[in-house]
mmCIF file of C-alpha atoms in Angstrom:
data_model
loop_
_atom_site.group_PDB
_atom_site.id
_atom_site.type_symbol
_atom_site.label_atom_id
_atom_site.label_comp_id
_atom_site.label_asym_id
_atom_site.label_seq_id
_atom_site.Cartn_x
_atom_site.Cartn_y
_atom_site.Cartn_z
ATOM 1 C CA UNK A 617 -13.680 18.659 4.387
ATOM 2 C CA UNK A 618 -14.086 15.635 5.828
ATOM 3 C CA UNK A 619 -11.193 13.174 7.625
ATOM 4 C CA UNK A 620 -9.825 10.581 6.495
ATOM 5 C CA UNK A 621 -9.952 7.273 7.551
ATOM 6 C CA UNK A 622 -8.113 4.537 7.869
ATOM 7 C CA UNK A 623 -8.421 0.713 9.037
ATOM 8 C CA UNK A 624 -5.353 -0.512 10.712
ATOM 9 C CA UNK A 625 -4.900 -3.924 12.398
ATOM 10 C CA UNK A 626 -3.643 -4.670 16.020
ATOM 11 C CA UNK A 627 0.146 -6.148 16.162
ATOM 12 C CA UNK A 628 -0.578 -8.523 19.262
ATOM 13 C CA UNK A 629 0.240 -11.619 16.887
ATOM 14 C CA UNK A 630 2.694 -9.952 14.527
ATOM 15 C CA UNK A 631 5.829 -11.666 13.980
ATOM 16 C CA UNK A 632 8.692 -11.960 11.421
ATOM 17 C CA UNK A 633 7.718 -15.978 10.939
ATOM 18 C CA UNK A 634 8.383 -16.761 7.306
ATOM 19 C CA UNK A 635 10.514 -15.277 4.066
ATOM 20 C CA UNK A 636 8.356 -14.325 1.152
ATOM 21 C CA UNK A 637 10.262 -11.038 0.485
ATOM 22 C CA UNK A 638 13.615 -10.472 0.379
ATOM 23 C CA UNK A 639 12.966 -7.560 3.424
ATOM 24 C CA UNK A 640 12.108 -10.154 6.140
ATOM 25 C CA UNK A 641 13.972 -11.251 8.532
ATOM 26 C CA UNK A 642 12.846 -14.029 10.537
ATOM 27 C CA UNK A 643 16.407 -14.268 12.607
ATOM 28 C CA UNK A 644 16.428 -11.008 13.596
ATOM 29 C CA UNK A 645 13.115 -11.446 14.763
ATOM 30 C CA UNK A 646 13.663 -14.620 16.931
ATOM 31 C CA UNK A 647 16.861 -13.166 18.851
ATOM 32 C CA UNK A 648 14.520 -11.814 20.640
ATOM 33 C CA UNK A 649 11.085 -11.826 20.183
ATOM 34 C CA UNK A 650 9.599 -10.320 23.718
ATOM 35 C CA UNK A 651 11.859 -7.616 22.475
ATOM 36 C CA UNK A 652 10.371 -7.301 19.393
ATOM 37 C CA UNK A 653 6.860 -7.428 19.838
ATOM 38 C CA UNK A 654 7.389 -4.607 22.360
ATOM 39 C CA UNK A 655 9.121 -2.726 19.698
ATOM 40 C CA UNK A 656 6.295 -3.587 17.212
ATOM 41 C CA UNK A 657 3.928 -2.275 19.903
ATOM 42 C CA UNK A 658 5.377 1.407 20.201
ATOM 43 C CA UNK A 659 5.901 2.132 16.645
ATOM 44 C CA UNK A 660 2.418 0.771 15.888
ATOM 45 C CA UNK A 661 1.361 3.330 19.021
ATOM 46 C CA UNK A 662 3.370 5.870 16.777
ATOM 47 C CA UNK A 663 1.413 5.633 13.413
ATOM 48 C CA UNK A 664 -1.613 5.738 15.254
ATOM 49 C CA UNK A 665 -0.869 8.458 17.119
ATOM 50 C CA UNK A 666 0.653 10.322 13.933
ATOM 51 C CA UNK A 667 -2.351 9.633 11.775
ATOM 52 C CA UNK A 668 -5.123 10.845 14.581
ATOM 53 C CA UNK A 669 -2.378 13.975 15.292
ATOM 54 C CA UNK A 670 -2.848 14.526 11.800
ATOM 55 C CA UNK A 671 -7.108 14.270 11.705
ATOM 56 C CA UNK A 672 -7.566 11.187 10.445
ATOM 57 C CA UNK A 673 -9.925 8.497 12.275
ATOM 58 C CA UNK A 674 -8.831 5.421 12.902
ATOM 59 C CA UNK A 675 -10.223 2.056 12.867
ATOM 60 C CA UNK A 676 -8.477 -0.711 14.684
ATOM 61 C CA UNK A 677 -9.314 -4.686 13.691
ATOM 62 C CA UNK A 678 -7.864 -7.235 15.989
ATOM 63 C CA UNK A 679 -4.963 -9.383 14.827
ATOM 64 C CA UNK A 680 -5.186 -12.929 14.285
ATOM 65 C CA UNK A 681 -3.070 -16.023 15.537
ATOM 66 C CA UNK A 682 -0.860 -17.685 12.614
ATOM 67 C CA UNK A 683 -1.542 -14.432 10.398
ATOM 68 C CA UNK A 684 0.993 -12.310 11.242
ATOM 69 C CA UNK A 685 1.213 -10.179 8.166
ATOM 70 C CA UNK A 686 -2.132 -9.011 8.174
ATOM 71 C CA UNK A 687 -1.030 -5.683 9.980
ATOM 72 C CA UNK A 688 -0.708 -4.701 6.930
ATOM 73 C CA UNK A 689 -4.020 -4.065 5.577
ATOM 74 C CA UNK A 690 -3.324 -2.361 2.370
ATOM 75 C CA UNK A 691 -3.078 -5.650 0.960
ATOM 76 C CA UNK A 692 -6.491 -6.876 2.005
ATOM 77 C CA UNK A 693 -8.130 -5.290 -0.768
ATOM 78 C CA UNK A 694 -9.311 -2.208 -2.661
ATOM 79 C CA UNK A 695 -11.533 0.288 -1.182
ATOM 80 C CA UNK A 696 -13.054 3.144 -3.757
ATOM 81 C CA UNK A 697 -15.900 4.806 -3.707
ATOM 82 C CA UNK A 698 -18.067 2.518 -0.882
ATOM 83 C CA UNK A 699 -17.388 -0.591 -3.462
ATOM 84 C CA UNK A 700 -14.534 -2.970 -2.707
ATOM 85 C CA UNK A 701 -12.356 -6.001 -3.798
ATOM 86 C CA UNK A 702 -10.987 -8.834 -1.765
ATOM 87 C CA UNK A 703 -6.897 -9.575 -2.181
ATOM 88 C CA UNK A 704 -6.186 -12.563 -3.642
ATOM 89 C CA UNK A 705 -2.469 -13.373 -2.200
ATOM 90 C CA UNK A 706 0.101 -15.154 -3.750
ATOM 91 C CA UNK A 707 1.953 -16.948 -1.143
ATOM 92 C CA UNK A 708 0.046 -19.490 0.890
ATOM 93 C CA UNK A 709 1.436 -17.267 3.875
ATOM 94 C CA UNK A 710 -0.419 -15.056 3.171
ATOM 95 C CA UNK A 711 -3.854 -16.723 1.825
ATOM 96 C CA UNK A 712 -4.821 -17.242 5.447
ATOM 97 C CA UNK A 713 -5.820 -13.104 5.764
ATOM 98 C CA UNK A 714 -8.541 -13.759 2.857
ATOM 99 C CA UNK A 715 -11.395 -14.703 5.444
ATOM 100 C CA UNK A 716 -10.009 -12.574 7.951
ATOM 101 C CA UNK A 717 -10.230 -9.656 5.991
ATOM 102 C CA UNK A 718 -13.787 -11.070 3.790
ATOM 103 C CA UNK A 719 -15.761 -10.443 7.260
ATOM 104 C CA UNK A 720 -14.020 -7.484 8.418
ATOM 105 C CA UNK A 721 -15.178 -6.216 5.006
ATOM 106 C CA UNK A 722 -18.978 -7.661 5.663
ATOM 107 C CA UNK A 723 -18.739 -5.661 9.156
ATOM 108 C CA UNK A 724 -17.395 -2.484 7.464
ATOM 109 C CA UNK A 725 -20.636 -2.725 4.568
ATOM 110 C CA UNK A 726 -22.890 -3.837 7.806
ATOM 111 C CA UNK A 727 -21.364 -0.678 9.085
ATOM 112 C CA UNK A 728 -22.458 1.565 6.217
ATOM 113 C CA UNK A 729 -18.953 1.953 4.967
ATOM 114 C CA UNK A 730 -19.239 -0.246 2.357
ATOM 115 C CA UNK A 731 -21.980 -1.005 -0.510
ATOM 116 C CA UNK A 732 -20.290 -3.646 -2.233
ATOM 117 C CA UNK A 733 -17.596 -6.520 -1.804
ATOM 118 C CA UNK A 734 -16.085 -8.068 -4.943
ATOM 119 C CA UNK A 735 -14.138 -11.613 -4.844
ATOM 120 C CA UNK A 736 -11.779 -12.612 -7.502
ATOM 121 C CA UNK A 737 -11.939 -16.259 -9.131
ATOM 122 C CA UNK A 738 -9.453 -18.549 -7.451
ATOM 123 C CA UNK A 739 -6.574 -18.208 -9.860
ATOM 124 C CA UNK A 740 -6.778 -14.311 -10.281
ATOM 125 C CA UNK A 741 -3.871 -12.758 -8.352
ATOM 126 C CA UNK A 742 -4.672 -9.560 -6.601
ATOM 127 C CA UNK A 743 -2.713 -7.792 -3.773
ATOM 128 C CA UNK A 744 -5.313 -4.973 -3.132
ATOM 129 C CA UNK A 745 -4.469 -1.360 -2.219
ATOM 130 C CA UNK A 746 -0.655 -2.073 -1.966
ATOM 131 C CA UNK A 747 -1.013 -2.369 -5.823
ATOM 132 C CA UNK A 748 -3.520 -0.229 -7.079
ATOM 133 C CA UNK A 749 -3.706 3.170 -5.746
ATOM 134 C CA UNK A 750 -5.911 6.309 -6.632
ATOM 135 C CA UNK A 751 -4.242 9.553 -7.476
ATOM 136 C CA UNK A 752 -6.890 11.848 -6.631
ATOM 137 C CA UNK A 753 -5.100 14.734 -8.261
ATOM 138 C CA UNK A 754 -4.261 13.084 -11.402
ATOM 139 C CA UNK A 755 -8.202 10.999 -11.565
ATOM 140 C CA UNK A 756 -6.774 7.564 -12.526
ATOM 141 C CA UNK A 757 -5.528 5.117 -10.743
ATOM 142 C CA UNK A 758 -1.390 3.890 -10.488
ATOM 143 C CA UNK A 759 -1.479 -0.034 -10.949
ATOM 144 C CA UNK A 760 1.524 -2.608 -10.006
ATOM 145 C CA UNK A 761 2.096 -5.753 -10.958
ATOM 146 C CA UNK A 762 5.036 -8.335 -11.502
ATOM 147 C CA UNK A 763 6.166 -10.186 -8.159
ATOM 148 C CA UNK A 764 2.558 -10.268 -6.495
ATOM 149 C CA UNK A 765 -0.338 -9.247 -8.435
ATOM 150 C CA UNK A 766 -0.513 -10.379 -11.996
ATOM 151 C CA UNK A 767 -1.746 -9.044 -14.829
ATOM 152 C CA UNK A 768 -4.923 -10.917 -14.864
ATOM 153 C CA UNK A 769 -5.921 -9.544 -11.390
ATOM 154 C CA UNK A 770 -4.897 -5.797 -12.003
ATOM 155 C CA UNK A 771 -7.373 -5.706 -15.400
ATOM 156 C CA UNK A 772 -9.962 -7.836 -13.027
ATOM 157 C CA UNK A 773 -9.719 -5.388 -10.578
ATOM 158 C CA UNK A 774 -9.511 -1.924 -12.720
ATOM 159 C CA UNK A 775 -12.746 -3.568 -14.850
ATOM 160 C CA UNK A 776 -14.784 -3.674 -11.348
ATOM 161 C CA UNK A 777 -13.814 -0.094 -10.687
ATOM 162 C CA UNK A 778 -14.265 1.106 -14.250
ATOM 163 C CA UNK A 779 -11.838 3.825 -14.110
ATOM 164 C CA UNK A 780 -8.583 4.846 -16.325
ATOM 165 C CA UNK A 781 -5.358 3.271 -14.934
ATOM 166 C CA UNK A 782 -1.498 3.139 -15.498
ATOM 167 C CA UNK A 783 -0.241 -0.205 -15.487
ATOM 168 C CA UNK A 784 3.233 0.096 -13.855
ATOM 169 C CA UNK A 785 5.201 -3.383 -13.869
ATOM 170 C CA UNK A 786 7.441 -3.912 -11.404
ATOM 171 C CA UNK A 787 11.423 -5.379 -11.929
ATOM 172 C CA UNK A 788 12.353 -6.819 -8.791
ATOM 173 C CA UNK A 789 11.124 -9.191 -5.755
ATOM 174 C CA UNK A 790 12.629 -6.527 -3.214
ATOM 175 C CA UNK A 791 10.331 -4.137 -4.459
ATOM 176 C CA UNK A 792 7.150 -6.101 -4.559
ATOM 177 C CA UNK A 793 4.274 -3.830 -4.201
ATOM 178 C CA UNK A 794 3.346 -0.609 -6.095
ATOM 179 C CA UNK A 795 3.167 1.126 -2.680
ATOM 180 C CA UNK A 796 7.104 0.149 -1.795
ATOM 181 C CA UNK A 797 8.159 1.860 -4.748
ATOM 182 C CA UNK A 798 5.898 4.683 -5.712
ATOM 183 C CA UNK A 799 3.742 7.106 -3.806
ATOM 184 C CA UNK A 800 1.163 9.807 -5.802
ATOM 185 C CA UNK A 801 0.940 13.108 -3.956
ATOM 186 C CA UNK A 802 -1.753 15.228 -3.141
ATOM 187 C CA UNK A 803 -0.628 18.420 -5.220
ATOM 188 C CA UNK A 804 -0.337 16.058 -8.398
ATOM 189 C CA UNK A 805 3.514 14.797 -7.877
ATOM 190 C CA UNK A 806 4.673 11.518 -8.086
ATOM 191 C CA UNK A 807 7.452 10.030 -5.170
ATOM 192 C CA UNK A 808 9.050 7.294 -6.934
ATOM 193 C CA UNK A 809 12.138 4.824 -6.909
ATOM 194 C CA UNK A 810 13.023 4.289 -10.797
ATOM 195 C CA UNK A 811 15.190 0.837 -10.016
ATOM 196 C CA UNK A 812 12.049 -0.467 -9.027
ATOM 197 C CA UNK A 813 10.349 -0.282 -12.644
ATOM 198 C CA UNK A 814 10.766 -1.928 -15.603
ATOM 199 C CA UNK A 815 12.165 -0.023 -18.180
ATOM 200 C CA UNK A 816 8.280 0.251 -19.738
ATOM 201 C CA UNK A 817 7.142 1.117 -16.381
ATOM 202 C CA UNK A 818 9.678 3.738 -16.162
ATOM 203 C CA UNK A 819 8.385 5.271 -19.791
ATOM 204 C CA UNK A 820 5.022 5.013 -18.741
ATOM 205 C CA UNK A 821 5.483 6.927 -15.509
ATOM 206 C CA UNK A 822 7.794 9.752 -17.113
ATOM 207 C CA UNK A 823 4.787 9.838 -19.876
ATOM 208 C CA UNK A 824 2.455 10.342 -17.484
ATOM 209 C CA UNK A 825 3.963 13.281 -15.527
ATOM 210 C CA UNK A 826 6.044 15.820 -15.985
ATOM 211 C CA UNK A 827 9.699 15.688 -15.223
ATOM 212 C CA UNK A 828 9.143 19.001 -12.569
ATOM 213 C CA UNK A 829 6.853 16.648 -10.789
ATOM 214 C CA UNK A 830 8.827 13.800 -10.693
ATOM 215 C CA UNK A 831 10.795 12.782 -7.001
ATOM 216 C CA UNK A 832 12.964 10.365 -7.124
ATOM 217 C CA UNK A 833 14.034 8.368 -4.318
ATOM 218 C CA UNK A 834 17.379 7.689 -3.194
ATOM 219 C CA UNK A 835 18.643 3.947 -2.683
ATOM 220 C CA UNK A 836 19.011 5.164 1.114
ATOM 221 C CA UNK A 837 14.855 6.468 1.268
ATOM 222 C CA UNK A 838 13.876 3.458 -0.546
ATOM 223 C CA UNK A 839 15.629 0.834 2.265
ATOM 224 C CA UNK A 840 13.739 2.999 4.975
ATOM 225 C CA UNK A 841 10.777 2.528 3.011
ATOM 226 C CA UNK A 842 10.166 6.589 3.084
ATOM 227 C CA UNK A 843 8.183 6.029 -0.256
ATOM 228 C CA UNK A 844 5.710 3.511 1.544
ATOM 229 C CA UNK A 845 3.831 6.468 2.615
ATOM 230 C CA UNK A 846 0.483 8.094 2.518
ATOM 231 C CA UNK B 596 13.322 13.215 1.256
ATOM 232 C CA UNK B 597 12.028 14.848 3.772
ATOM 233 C CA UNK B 598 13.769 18.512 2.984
ATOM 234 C CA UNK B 599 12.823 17.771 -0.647
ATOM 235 C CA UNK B 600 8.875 17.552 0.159
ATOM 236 C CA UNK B 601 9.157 20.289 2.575
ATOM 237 C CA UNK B 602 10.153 22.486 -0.264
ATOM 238 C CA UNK B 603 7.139 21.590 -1.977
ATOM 239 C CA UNK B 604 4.627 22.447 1.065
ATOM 240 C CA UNK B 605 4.327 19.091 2.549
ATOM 241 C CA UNK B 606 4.451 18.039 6.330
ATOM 242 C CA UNK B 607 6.363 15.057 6.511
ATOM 243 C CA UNK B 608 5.902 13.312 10.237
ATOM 244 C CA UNK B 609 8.686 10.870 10.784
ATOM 245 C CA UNK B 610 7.527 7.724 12.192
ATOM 246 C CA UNK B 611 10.053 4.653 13.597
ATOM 247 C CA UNK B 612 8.496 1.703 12.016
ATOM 248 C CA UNK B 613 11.632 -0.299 12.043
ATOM 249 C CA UNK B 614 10.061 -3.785 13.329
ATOM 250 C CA UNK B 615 7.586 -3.398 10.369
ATOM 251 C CA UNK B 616 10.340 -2.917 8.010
ATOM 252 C CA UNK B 617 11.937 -6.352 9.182
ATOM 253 C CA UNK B 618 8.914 -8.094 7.508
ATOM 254 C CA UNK B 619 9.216 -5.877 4.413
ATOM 255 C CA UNK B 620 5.860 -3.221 5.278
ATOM 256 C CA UNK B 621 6.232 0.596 6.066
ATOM 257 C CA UNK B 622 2.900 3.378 6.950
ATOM 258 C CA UNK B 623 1.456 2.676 3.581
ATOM 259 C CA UNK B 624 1.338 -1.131 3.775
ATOM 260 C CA UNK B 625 -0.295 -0.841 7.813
ATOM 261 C CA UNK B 626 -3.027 1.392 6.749
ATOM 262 C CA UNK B 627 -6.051 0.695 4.503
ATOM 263 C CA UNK B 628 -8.154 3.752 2.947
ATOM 264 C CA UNK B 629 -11.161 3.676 3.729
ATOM 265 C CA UNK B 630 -12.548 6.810 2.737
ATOM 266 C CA UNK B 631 -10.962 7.019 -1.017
ATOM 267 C CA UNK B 632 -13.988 8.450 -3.697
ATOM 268 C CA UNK B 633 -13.617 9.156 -7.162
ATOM 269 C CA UNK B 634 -14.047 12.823 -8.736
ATOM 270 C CA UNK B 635 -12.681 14.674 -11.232
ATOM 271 C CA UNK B 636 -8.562 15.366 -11.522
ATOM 272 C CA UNK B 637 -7.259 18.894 -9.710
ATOM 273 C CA UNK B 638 -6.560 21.468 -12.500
ATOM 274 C CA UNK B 639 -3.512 21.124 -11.986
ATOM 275 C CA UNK B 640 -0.721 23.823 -12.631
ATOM 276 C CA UNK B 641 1.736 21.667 -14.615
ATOM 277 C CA UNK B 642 5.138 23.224 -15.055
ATOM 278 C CA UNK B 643 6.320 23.351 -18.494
ATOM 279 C CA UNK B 644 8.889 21.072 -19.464
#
């Protein structure tokens, strides 16, 4: 079996800057911010450290002045099978990680790890992995959309791919990607929060997989983000 | 959470990603797959509802 691997980018220019969820916290941030970045540094040590404990490889892209947010990489695209999309963000914030993350994609298909690199139109809205998530267990993939990607992007995105998906929407701002609120398992279960969904969401999800394998998160797990997890 | 997946044979490794969380990102939103393919669904024993 083979490891997995993961890209993760450097936290030298991360900062809580802005508000485009209702999670950040810019304040708490600037109260002390040599503070902070140290913090950011150990717990990004941490999940390295965690993920190669655990066998994965790990491939680490340098961060980027005036984009703080792109340490989180889920949301630069979707990677399946060697073929890939670009994210298409919705907040100007966060626009300025397209080009970043467009030529770390041409190195990674320069690389071999990539064969192909799809970009959206202009006014598709996309927010990559974060939102569109394989289950290999179940063979389809879990879509979100609401807050950040829109409808438009998610059947953009599951036409490039080709494969069957469950289109999830999302109910609320503080739960804004798929991957906040929902998190397929390996042995076929499903980790979920159900205040996060829609009420069609919900149906679609308890549709989809049996009660037995459904594990609902408590209001507690979901503030610690335990469901954000791979 | 982490009792509840450790009943069901999973490892859970508790990570302190609490400056993350202050933007709104956890372990998920830091990481990108890179290595995701498609193939067929596990057979998957489904318990009976």
């Amino acid at each position: 079996m083979h490891s997995p691997a993961f890209l993760l980018v450097d936290p030298a220019h991360f900062e809580v800057a802005y508000t485009i969820n209702p999670w950040m916290q810019p304040g708490a941030w600037r109260a002390d911010p040599a503070g902070s970045r140290r913090a950011a540094r150990i717990a990004f040590n941490g999940l390295v450290a965690a993920l190669k404990g655990a066998g994965a490889e790990v491939e680490i892209m340098p961060g980027v002045p005036g984009a703080p947010d792109l340490v989180f990489p889920a949301n630069a695209g979707v990677v399946l099978d060697g073929r890939a999309t670009l994210a298409r963000f919705r907040y100007p914030e966060r626009q300025v990680e397209e080009p970043v993350f467009q030529r770390a994609f041409q190195r990674l298909r320069a690389g071999g790890l990539l064969n192909e690199i799809h970009i959206l139109p202009d006014d598709y809205l996309h927010e990559g992995a974060g939102d569109f998530i394989w289950h290999a267990a179940r063979g389809h993939v879990w879509a979100g959309y609401g807050p950040r990607t829109n409808r438009k992007g998610l059947d953009a995105v599951a036409e490039f791919f080709g494969r069957e998906v469950v289109a999830l929407e999302l109910a609320t701002d503080r739960f804004y990607h798929l991957d906040t609120c929902f998190c397929p398992l390996p042995g076929g279960e499903v980790l979920y929060y159900p205040p996060a969904f829609t009420p069609e969401g919900l149906r679609r999800i308890r549709n989809s997989v049996p009660a037995a394998m459904l594990i609902e998160a408590t209001d507690e797990d979901a503030a610690r983000f335990c469901v954000n997890a791979g | 959470m982490k009792d509840r997946l450790g009943e069901r044979g999973y490892r859970v490794i508790d990570v302190n990603l609490d400056p993350f969380i202050l933007s709104g990102g956890g372990a998920y939103c830091m990481t990108l797959r890179l290595d995701n393919v498609f193939a067929p669904a596990l057979a998957l024993k489904e318990p009976a509802e």
